[in-house]
PDB file of C-alpha atoms and ligand atoms in Angstrom:
ATOM      1  CA  MET Z   1     -47.785 -21.036 -50.578  1.00  0.00           C
ATOM      2  CA  SER Z   2     -46.616 -20.555 -47.004  1.00  0.00           C
ATOM      3  CA  GLY Z   3     -45.008 -17.314 -45.837  1.00  0.00           C
ATOM      4  CA  ASN Z   4     -41.264 -17.088 -44.908  1.00  0.00           C
ATOM      5  CA  LEU Z   5     -40.196 -18.250 -41.474  1.00  0.00           C
ATOM      6  CA  PHE Z   6     -37.528 -16.073 -39.825  1.00  0.00           C
ATOM      7  CA  ILE Z   7     -35.578 -17.034 -36.767  1.00  0.00           C
ATOM      8  CA  VAL Z   8     -33.970 -14.218 -34.797  1.00  0.00           C
ATOM      9  CA  THR Z   9     -31.435 -15.327 -32.144  1.00  0.00           C
ATOM     10  CA  ALA Z  10     -29.075 -13.174 -30.012  1.00  0.00           C
ATOM     11  CA  PRO Z  11     -27.533 -13.100 -26.539  1.00  0.00           C
ATOM     12  CA  SER Z  12     -29.709 -11.495 -24.037  1.00  0.00           C
ATOM     13  CA  GLY Z  13     -29.256  -7.706 -24.155  1.00  0.00           C
ATOM     14  CA  ALA Z  14     -28.120  -7.526 -27.793  1.00  0.00           C
ATOM     15  CA  GLY Z  15     -31.200  -5.774 -28.601  1.00  0.00           C
ATOM     16  CA  LYS Z  16     -33.474  -8.222 -30.567  1.00  0.00           C
ATOM     17  CA  THR Z  17     -36.709  -7.203 -28.844  1.00  0.00           C
ATOM     18  CA  THR Z  18     -35.957  -3.566 -29.654  1.00  0.00           C
ATOM     19  CA  LEU Z  19     -35.212  -4.457 -33.273  1.00  0.00           C
ATOM     20  CA  VAL Z  20     -38.198  -6.523 -33.828  1.00  0.00           C
ATOM     21  CA  ARG Z  21     -40.487  -4.003 -32.229  1.00  0.00           C
ATOM     22  CA  LEU Z  22     -39.225  -1.311 -34.640  1.00  0.00           C
ATOM     23  CA  LEU Z  23     -39.540  -3.774 -37.523  1.00  0.00           C
ATOM     24  CA  LEU Z  24     -43.202  -4.370 -36.688  1.00  0.00           C
ATOM     25  CA  GLU Z  25     -44.053  -0.616 -36.564  1.00  0.00           C
ATOM     26  CA  ASN Z  26     -43.417  -0.515 -40.393  1.00  0.00           C
ATOM     27  CA  ASP Z  27     -44.365  -4.038 -41.444  1.00  0.00           C
ATOM     28  CA  ALA Z  28     -47.724  -5.417 -40.840  1.00  0.00           C
ATOM     29  CA  SER Z  29     -47.264  -8.655 -42.718  1.00  0.00           C
ATOM     30  CA  VAL Z  30     -44.850 -10.195 -40.033  1.00  0.00           C
ATOM     31  CA  GLY Z  31     -46.323 -12.149 -37.205  1.00  0.00           C
ATOM     32  CA  VAL Z  32     -44.158 -12.547 -34.158  1.00  0.00           C
ATOM     33  CA  SER Z  33     -44.732 -15.568 -31.945  1.00  0.00           C
ATOM     34  CA  ILE Z  34     -45.513 -15.042 -28.344  1.00  0.00           C
ATOM     35  CA  SER Z  35     -43.593 -17.748 -26.512  1.00  0.00           C
ATOM     36  CA  HIS Z  36     -44.584 -19.621 -23.281  1.00  0.00           C
ATOM     37  CA  THR Z  37     -42.172 -19.304 -20.455  1.00  0.00           C
ATOM     38  CA  THR Z  38     -41.813 -20.219 -16.834  1.00  0.00           C
ATOM     39  CA  ARG Z  39     -39.614 -16.985 -16.205  1.00  0.00           C
ATOM     40  CA  PRO Z  40     -41.458 -14.522 -14.064  1.00  0.00           C
ATOM     41  CA  PRO Z  41     -42.714 -11.293 -15.814  1.00  0.00           C
ATOM     42  CA  ARG Z  42     -40.443  -8.252 -15.672  1.00  0.00           C
ATOM     43  CA  PRO Z  43     -41.928  -4.986 -14.543  1.00  0.00           C
ATOM     44  CA  GLY Z  44     -44.102  -3.733 -17.529  1.00  0.00           C
ATOM     45  CA  GLU Z  45     -44.590  -7.111 -19.156  1.00  0.00           C
ATOM     46  CA  GLU Z  46     -48.043  -8.336 -19.605  1.00  0.00           C
ATOM     47  CA  ASN Z  47     -49.268 -12.000 -19.822  1.00  0.00           C
ATOM     48  CA  GLY Z  48     -50.169 -12.753 -23.465  1.00  0.00           C
ATOM     49  CA  ARG Z  49     -48.219  -9.709 -24.761  1.00  0.00           C
ATOM     50  CA  GLU Z  50     -44.515 -10.354 -24.310  1.00  0.00           C
ATOM     51  CA  TYR Z  51     -45.049 -14.007 -23.279  1.00  0.00           C
ATOM     52  CA  HIS Z  52     -47.666 -16.490 -21.990  1.00  0.00           C
ATOM     53  CA  PHE Z  53     -46.332 -16.828 -18.383  1.00  0.00           C
ATOM     54  CA  ILE Z  54     -47.070 -20.318 -17.098  1.00  0.00           C
ATOM     55  CA  ASP Z  55     -45.748 -22.435 -14.106  1.00  0.00           C
ATOM     56  CA  VAL Z  56     -43.290 -25.336 -14.496  1.00  0.00           C
ATOM     57  CA  PRO Z  57     -45.862 -28.134 -14.129  1.00  0.00           C
ATOM     58  CA  ASP Z  58     -48.039 -26.609 -16.764  1.00  0.00           C
ATOM     59  CA  PHE Z  59     -45.009 -26.273 -19.058  1.00  0.00           C
ATOM     60  CA  LEU Z  60     -44.010 -29.902 -18.587  1.00  0.00           C
ATOM     61  CA  GLU Z  61     -47.562 -31.042 -19.325  1.00  0.00           C
ATOM     62  CA  ARG Z  62     -47.506 -29.072 -22.572  1.00  0.00           C
ATOM     63  CA  ILE Z  63     -44.186 -30.829 -23.578  1.00  0.00           C
ATOM     64  CA  ASP Z  64     -45.740 -34.227 -22.910  1.00  0.00           C
ATOM     65  CA  ARG Z  65     -48.849 -33.100 -25.094  1.00  0.00           C
ATOM     66  CA  LYS Z  66     -46.258 -32.124 -27.813  1.00  0.00           C
ATOM     67  CA  GLU Z  67     -47.712 -28.704 -27.914  1.00  0.00           C
ATOM     68  CA  PHE Z  68     -44.319 -27.027 -28.711  1.00  0.00           C
ATOM     69  CA  LEU Z  69     -42.707 -26.913 -32.078  1.00  0.00           C
ATOM     70  CA  GLU Z  70     -39.594 -26.275 -30.080  1.00  0.00           C
ATOM     71  CA  TRP Z  71     -38.571 -25.704 -26.445  1.00  0.00           C
ATOM     72  CA  ALA Z  72     -35.504 -25.135 -24.387  1.00  0.00           C
ATOM     73  CA  LYS Z  73     -34.207 -24.315 -20.933  1.00  0.00           C
ATOM     74  CA  VAL Z  74     -32.486 -20.869 -21.107  1.00  0.00           C
ATOM     75  CA  HIS Z  75     -30.956 -19.097 -18.125  1.00  0.00           C
ATOM     76  CA  GLY Z  76     -32.698 -21.589 -15.852  1.00  0.00           C
ATOM     77  CA  ASN Z  77     -36.178 -21.152 -17.279  1.00  0.00           C
ATOM     78  CA  TYR Z  78     -38.218 -22.992 -19.851  1.00  0.00           C
ATOM     79  CA  TYR Z  79     -39.250 -21.278 -23.042  1.00  0.00           C
ATOM     80  CA  GLY Z  80     -41.269 -22.727 -25.933  1.00  0.00           C
ATOM     81  CA  THR Z  81     -43.045 -21.964 -29.159  1.00  0.00           C
ATOM     82  CA  SER Z  82     -46.638 -23.098 -29.783  1.00  0.00           C
ATOM     83  CA  ARG Z  83     -46.969 -25.515 -32.705  1.00  0.00           C
ATOM     84  CA  ARG Z  84     -50.611 -24.684 -33.261  1.00  0.00           C
ATOM     85  CA  TRP Z  85     -49.863 -20.857 -33.364  1.00  0.00           C
ATOM     86  CA  ILE Z  86     -47.145 -21.348 -36.145  1.00  0.00           C
ATOM     87  CA  GLU Z  87     -49.494 -23.626 -38.209  1.00  0.00           C
ATOM     88  CA  ALA Z  88     -52.206 -21.084 -38.079  1.00  0.00           C
ATOM     89  CA  GLU Z  89     -50.064 -18.244 -38.745  1.00  0.00           C
ATOM     90  CA  MET Z  90     -48.108 -19.443 -41.639  1.00  0.00           C
ATOM     91  CA  ALA Z  91     -50.348 -18.292 -44.536  1.00  0.00           C
ATOM     92  CA  PRO Z  92     -49.642 -16.857 -48.028  1.00  0.00           C
ATOM     93  CA  ASP Z  93     -47.810 -13.639 -47.927  1.00  0.00           C
ATOM     94  CA  ARG Z  94     -47.873 -13.719 -44.109  1.00  0.00           C
ATOM     95  CA  ASP Z  95     -44.354 -14.154 -42.630  1.00  0.00           C
ATOM     96  CA  VAL Z  96     -43.609 -15.477 -39.192  1.00  0.00           C
ATOM     97  CA  LEU Z  97     -40.807 -14.413 -36.992  1.00  0.00           C
ATOM     98  CA  LEU Z  98     -39.519 -16.327 -33.950  1.00  0.00           C
ATOM     99  CA  GLU Z  99     -37.259 -14.723 -31.277  1.00  0.00           C
ATOM    100  CA  ILE Z 100     -35.708 -17.934 -29.816  1.00  0.00           C
ATOM    101  CA  ASP Z 101     -32.323 -19.122 -28.493  1.00  0.00           C
ATOM    102  CA  TRP Z 102     -29.828 -21.293 -30.511  1.00  0.00           C
ATOM    103  CA  GLN Z 103     -31.177 -24.609 -29.120  1.00  0.00           C
ATOM    104  CA  GLY Z 104     -34.662 -23.663 -30.328  1.00  0.00           C
ATOM    105  CA  ALA Z 105     -33.372 -22.475 -33.618  1.00  0.00           C
ATOM    106  CA  ARG Z 106     -31.794 -25.994 -34.324  1.00  0.00           C
ATOM    107  CA  GLN Z 107     -35.146 -27.613 -33.592  1.00  0.00           C
ATOM    108  CA  VAL Z 108     -37.119 -25.268 -35.884  1.00  0.00           C
ATOM    109  CA  ARG Z 109     -34.524 -25.668 -38.777  1.00  0.00           C
ATOM    110  CA  GLN Z 110     -35.073 -29.459 -38.551  1.00  0.00           C
ATOM    111  CA  ALA Z 111     -38.973 -29.015 -38.949  1.00  0.00           C
ATOM    112  CA  PHE Z 112     -38.479 -26.158 -41.439  1.00  0.00           C
ATOM    113  CA  PRO Z 113     -35.130 -26.253 -43.267  1.00  0.00           C
ATOM    114  CA  GLN Z 114     -36.045 -23.305 -45.502  1.00  0.00           C
ATOM    115  CA  ALA Z 115     -36.291 -20.933 -42.424  1.00  0.00           C
ATOM    116  CA  THR Z 116     -33.971 -17.927 -42.577  1.00  0.00           C
ATOM    117  CA  GLY Z 117     -31.765 -17.758 -39.498  1.00  0.00           C
ATOM    118  CA  ILE Z 118     -30.626 -14.308 -38.312  1.00  0.00           C
ATOM    119  CA  PHE Z 119     -28.143 -13.775 -35.490  1.00  0.00           C
ATOM    120  CA  VAL Z 120     -27.893 -10.427 -33.734  1.00  0.00           C
ATOM    121  CA  LEU Z 121     -24.454  -9.468 -32.247  1.00  0.00           C
ATOM    122  CA  PRO Z 122     -23.676  -6.612 -29.847  1.00  0.00           C
ATOM    123  CA  PRO Z 123     -20.765  -4.328 -30.999  1.00  0.00           C
ATOM    124  CA  SER Z 124     -18.790  -5.507 -27.937  1.00  0.00           C
ATOM    125  CA  MET Z 125     -19.036  -7.360 -24.703  1.00  0.00           C
ATOM    126  CA  ALA Z 126     -18.701  -4.142 -22.712  1.00  0.00           C
ATOM    127  CA  ILE Z 127     -21.734  -2.594 -24.606  1.00  0.00           C
ATOM    128  CA  LEU Z 128     -23.703  -5.847 -24.079  1.00  0.00           C
ATOM    129  CA  GLY Z 129     -23.093  -5.619 -20.276  1.00  0.00           C
ATOM    130  CA  ALA Z 130     -24.007  -1.892 -20.288  1.00  0.00           C
ATOM    131  CA  ARG Z 131     -27.247  -2.644 -22.171  1.00  0.00           C
ATOM    132  CA  LEU Z 132     -28.252  -5.349 -19.731  1.00  0.00           C
ATOM    133  CA  SER Z 133     -27.620  -3.021 -16.816  1.00  0.00           C
ATOM    134  CA  GLY Z 134     -29.192  -0.013 -18.527  1.00  0.00           C
ATOM    135  CA  ARG Z 135     -32.353  -1.939 -19.303  1.00  0.00           C
ATOM    136  CA  GLY Z 136     -32.909  -2.017 -15.525  1.00  0.00           C
ATOM    137  CA  THR Z 137     -35.147  -5.057 -15.570  1.00  0.00           C
ATOM    138  CA  ASP Z 138     -32.876  -7.698 -14.156  1.00  0.00           C
ATOM    139  CA  SER Z 139     -30.988  -8.100 -10.786  1.00  0.00           C
ATOM    140  CA  GLU Z 140     -27.106  -8.023 -10.713  1.00  0.00           C
ATOM    141  CA  GLU Z 141     -27.152 -11.816 -10.331  1.00  0.00           C
ATOM    142  CA  VAL Z 142     -29.401 -12.419 -13.297  1.00  0.00           C
ATOM    143  CA  ILE Z 143     -27.283  -9.988 -15.399  1.00  0.00           C
ATOM    144  CA  ALA Z 144     -24.001 -11.803 -14.450  1.00  0.00           C
ATOM    145  CA  ARG Z 145     -25.737 -15.147 -15.508  1.00  0.00           C
ATOM    146  CA  ARG Z 146     -26.795 -13.577 -18.737  1.00  0.00           C
ATOM    147  CA  ILE Z 147     -23.292 -12.271 -19.597  1.00  0.00           C
ATOM    148  CA  ASP Z 148     -21.801 -15.598 -18.945  1.00  0.00           C
ATOM    149  CA  ALA Z 149     -24.409 -17.273 -21.168  1.00  0.00           C
ATOM    150  CA  ALA Z 150     -23.810 -14.679 -23.932  1.00  0.00           C
ATOM    151  CA  GLN Z 151     -20.556 -16.135 -25.060  1.00  0.00           C
ATOM    152  CA  ASP Z 152     -22.055 -19.694 -25.233  1.00  0.00           C
ATOM    153  CA  GLU Z 153     -24.841 -18.323 -27.366  1.00  0.00           C
ATOM    154  CA  MET Z 154     -22.593 -16.422 -29.746  1.00  0.00           C
ATOM    155  CA  ARG Z 155     -20.486 -19.545 -30.318  1.00  0.00           C
ATOM    156  CA  HIS Z 156     -23.460 -20.643 -32.431  1.00  0.00           C
ATOM    157  CA  VAL Z 157     -23.261 -17.738 -34.757  1.00  0.00           C
ATOM    158  CA  ASP Z 158     -22.125 -19.821 -37.750  1.00  0.00           C
ATOM    159  CA  GLU Z 159     -25.335 -21.905 -37.803  1.00  0.00           C
ATOM    160  CA  PHE Z 160     -27.193 -18.836 -38.972  1.00  0.00           C
ATOM    161  CA  ASP Z 161     -27.620 -17.382 -42.510  1.00  0.00           C
ATOM    162  CA  TYR Z 162     -27.317 -13.779 -41.626  1.00  0.00           C
ATOM    163  CA  VAL Z 163     -25.565 -11.646 -38.939  1.00  0.00           C
ATOM    164  CA  ILE Z 164     -26.719  -8.144 -37.834  1.00  0.00           C
ATOM    165  CA  ILE Z 165     -24.276  -6.094 -35.685  1.00  0.00           C
ATOM    166  CA  ASN Z 166     -26.635  -3.988 -33.447  1.00  0.00           C
ATOM    167  CA  ASP Z 167     -24.368  -0.833 -33.077  1.00  0.00           C
ATOM    168  CA  SER Z 168     -26.503   1.948 -34.670  1.00  0.00           C
ATOM    169  CA  LEU Z 169     -30.107   0.891 -34.012  1.00  0.00           C
ATOM    170  CA  LYS Z 170     -31.265   2.609 -37.241  1.00  0.00           C
ATOM    171  CA  GLN Z 171     -28.750   0.641 -39.336  1.00  0.00           C
ATOM    172  CA  ALA Z 172     -29.617  -2.638 -37.553  1.00  0.00           C
ATOM    173  CA  VAL Z 173     -33.346  -2.104 -38.329  1.00  0.00           C
ATOM    174  CA  LEU Z 174     -32.374  -1.458 -41.902  1.00  0.00           C
ATOM    175  CA  ASP Z 175     -30.376  -4.566 -42.042  1.00  0.00           C
ATOM    176  CA  LEU Z 176     -33.291  -6.662 -40.696  1.00  0.00           C
ATOM    177  CA  GLN Z 177     -35.737  -5.168 -43.172  1.00  0.00           C
ATOM    178  CA  THR Z 178     -33.280  -5.879 -46.004  1.00  0.00           C
ATOM    179  CA  ILE Z 179     -32.956  -9.551 -44.993  1.00  0.00           C
ATOM    180  CA  ILE Z 180     -36.697  -9.955 -44.849  1.00  0.00           C
ATOM    181  CA  LYS Z 181     -37.103  -8.176 -48.260  1.00  0.00           C
ATOM    182  CA  ALA Z 182     -34.550 -10.413 -49.905  1.00  0.00           C
ATOM    183  CA  ALA Z 183     -36.250 -13.549 -48.589  1.00  0.00           C
ATOM    184  CA  ARG Z 184     -39.554 -12.316 -50.065  1.00  0.00           C
ATOM    185  CA  LEU Z 185     -37.985 -11.856 -53.467  1.00  0.00           C
ATOM    186  CA  ARG Z 186     -36.675 -15.401 -53.649  1.00  0.00           C
ATOM    187  CA  CYS Z 187     -37.609 -16.956 -57.050  1.00  0.00           C
ATOM    188  CA  ALA Z 188     -40.009 -19.448 -55.559  1.00  0.00           C
ATOM    189  CA  ASN Z 189     -41.830 -16.753 -53.702  1.00  0.00           C
ATOM    190  CA  GLN Z 190     -41.976 -14.452 -56.724  1.00  0.00           C
ATOM    191  CA  ARG Z 191     -43.317 -17.261 -58.907  1.00  0.00           C
ATOM    192  CA  GLU Z 192     -46.127 -17.993 -56.402  1.00  0.00           C
ATOM    193  CA  ARG Z 193     -47.002 -14.243 -56.039  1.00  0.00           C
ATOM    194  CA  HIS Z 194     -46.836 -13.434 -59.827  1.00  0.00           C
ATOM    195  CA  GLY Z 195     -48.040 -16.764 -61.203  1.00  0.00           C
ATOM    196  CA  SER Z 196     -49.823 -15.300 -64.177  1.00  0.00           C
ATOM    197  CA  LEU Z 197     -46.858 -13.041 -65.221  1.00  0.00           C
ATOM    198  CA  PHE Z 198     -44.481 -16.052 -64.960  1.00  0.00           C
ATOM    199  CA  ALA Z 199     -46.976 -18.101 -67.178  1.00  0.00           C
ATOM    200  CA  SER Z 200     -47.220 -15.332 -69.699  1.00  0.00           C
ATOM    201  CA  LEU Z 201     -43.404 -14.853 -69.971  1.00  0.00           C
ATOM    202  CA  LEU Z 202     -42.005 -18.348 -69.789  1.00  0.00           C
TER     203      LEU Z 202
HETATM  204  P1  LIG C 301     -32.823  -8.505 -25.951  1.00  0.00           P
HETATM  205  O1  LIG C 301     -34.287  -8.515 -26.381  1.00  0.00           O
HETATM  206  O2  LIG C 301     -31.842  -8.968 -27.074  1.00  0.00           O
HETATM  207  O3  LIG C 301     -32.491  -9.143 -24.555  1.00  0.00           O
HETATM  208  P2  LIG C 301     -33.440  -5.611 -25.628  1.00  0.00           P
HETATM  209  O4  LIG C 301     -34.117  -5.348 -26.969  1.00  0.00           O
HETATM  210  O5  LIG C 301     -34.244  -5.694 -24.433  1.00  0.00           O
HETATM  211  O6  LIG C 301     -32.484  -6.803 -25.837  1.00  0.00           O
HETATM  212  O7  LIG C 301     -32.363  -4.426 -25.481  1.00  0.00           O
HETATM  213  C1  LIG C 301     -31.467  -4.407 -24.285  1.00  0.00           C
HETATM  214  C2  LIG C 301     -31.241  -2.889 -23.952  1.00  0.00           C
HETATM  215  O8  LIG C 301     -30.395  -2.306 -24.903  1.00  0.00           O
HETATM  216  C3  LIG C 301     -32.640  -2.101 -23.926  1.00  0.00           C
HETATM  217  O9  LIG C 301     -32.604  -1.245 -22.747  1.00  0.00           O
HETATM  218  C4  LIG C 301     -32.621  -1.344 -25.279  1.00  0.00           C
HETATM  219  O10 LIG C 301     -33.307  -0.230 -25.272  1.00  0.00           O
HETATM  220  C5  LIG C 301     -31.087  -1.111 -25.543  1.00  0.00           C
HETATM  221  N1  LIG C 301     -30.630  -1.177 -26.941  1.00  0.00           N
HETATM  222  C6  LIG C 301     -30.958  -1.963 -27.864  1.00  0.00           C
HETATM  223  N2  LIG C 301     -30.441  -1.741 -29.162  1.00  0.00           N
HETATM  224  C7  LIG C 301     -29.647  -0.594 -28.836  1.00  0.00           C
HETATM  225  C8  LIG C 301     -28.766   0.179 -29.681  1.00  0.00           C
HETATM  226  N3  LIG C 301     -28.496  -0.160 -30.942  1.00  0.00           N
HETATM  227  N4  LIG C 301     -28.094   1.066 -29.179  1.00  0.00           N
HETATM  228  C9  LIG C 301     -28.399   1.466 -27.789  1.00  0.00           C
HETATM  229  N5  LIG C 301     -29.165   0.792 -26.953  1.00  0.00           N
HETATM  230  C10 LIG C 301     -29.768  -0.240 -27.548  1.00  0.00           C
HETATM  231  P1  LIG C 302     -35.765 -13.170 -22.055  1.00  0.00           P
HETATM  232  O1  LIG C 302     -36.079 -13.906 -20.795  1.00  0.00           O
HETATM  233  O2  LIG C 302     -34.690 -12.203 -21.953  1.00  0.00           O
HETATM  234  O3  LIG C 302     -37.053 -12.617 -22.753  1.00  0.00           O
HETATM  235  O4  LIG C 302     -35.346 -14.354 -23.101  1.00  0.00           O
HETATM  236  C1  LIG C 302     -34.168 -15.135 -22.787  1.00  0.00           C
HETATM  237  C2  LIG C 302     -33.828 -16.000 -23.936  1.00  0.00           C
HETATM  238  O5  LIG C 302     -34.796 -16.941 -24.206  1.00  0.00           O
HETATM  239  C3  LIG C 302     -33.537 -15.243 -25.207  1.00  0.00           C
HETATM  240  O6  LIG C 302     -32.335 -15.831 -25.669  1.00  0.00           O
HETATM  241  C4  LIG C 302     -34.676 -15.605 -26.094  1.00  0.00           C
HETATM  242  O7  LIG C 302     -34.363 -15.677 -27.436  1.00  0.00           O
HETATM  243  C5  LIG C 302     -35.018 -16.998 -25.620  1.00  0.00           C
HETATM  244  N1  LIG C 302     -36.354 -17.449 -25.892  1.00  0.00           N
HETATM  245  C6  LIG C 302     -37.489 -16.635 -25.862  1.00  0.00           C
HETATM  246  N2  LIG C 302     -38.584 -17.333 -26.227  1.00  0.00           N
HETATM  247  C7  LIG C 302     -38.139 -18.470 -26.562  1.00  0.00           C
HETATM  248  C8  LIG C 302     -38.811 -19.775 -27.100  1.00  0.00           C
HETATM  249  O8  LIG C 302     -40.032 -19.829 -27.358  1.00  0.00           O
HETATM  250  N3  LIG C 302     -37.892 -20.780 -27.326  1.00  0.00           N
HETATM  251  C9  LIG C 302     -36.594 -20.739 -27.126  1.00  0.00           C
HETATM  252  N4  LIG C 302     -35.910 -21.815 -27.433  1.00  0.00           N
HETATM  253  N5  LIG C 302     -36.041 -19.698 -26.700  1.00  0.00           N
HETATM  254  C10 LIG C 302     -36.753 -18.622 -26.421  1.00  0.00           C
END
């Protein structure tokens, strides 16, 4: 059996990185993919921790070599998920979570139709803008571009299975944990996990 595959998508600033970080503090059985990107590192980001930071020619060569399960251009930079990493990580009772945009989510769903799509919404546009400014990691110009792009991203909310509104962080983390728990309790997963019980009862 392979673990579950979760896709978490949100407009920049909605809080998905924060949510996923808090999830991981209490759940060791989820592996989060570290994407490749051509975006420059933000202050405090480390190569190989938040992202693998590479240049555009390197990224384009990796596309040619079909190294990405999915890739997309987001806010003017390339982002992609390593196919090899996913294949190595998807093991029994080991779940995988991808933090990617809606374009990447579509590509992953084609390869893995059973993937669970989760969309994170901010409580309002005003709060989204305030969070982007408050994060203090992007220039005014980058923030303006991300706010414009947020509405385009949010138009794809109906392509996802679940929606989390990240107002109270505590509630939003609980919501994410609940979705993951529910996926783990799907009949097919339970049958695999408790094979002998199923065999003895049915
Ligand atoms: P994303 O990964 O979606 O771009 P981040 O996780 O970086 O977003 O969050 C953007 C900013 O908003 C960060 O400064 C983060 O601390 C803050 N933030 C995230 N969730 C909440 C929340 N529920 N309430 C208040 N601030 C939040
Ligand atoms: P940021 O630059 O703020 O870290 O991310 C910007 C956007 O790129 C976010 O919407 C994030 O979900 C998306 N993103 C990050 N990694 C990937 C990836 O590997 N593939 C795709 N398609 N999008 C990604």
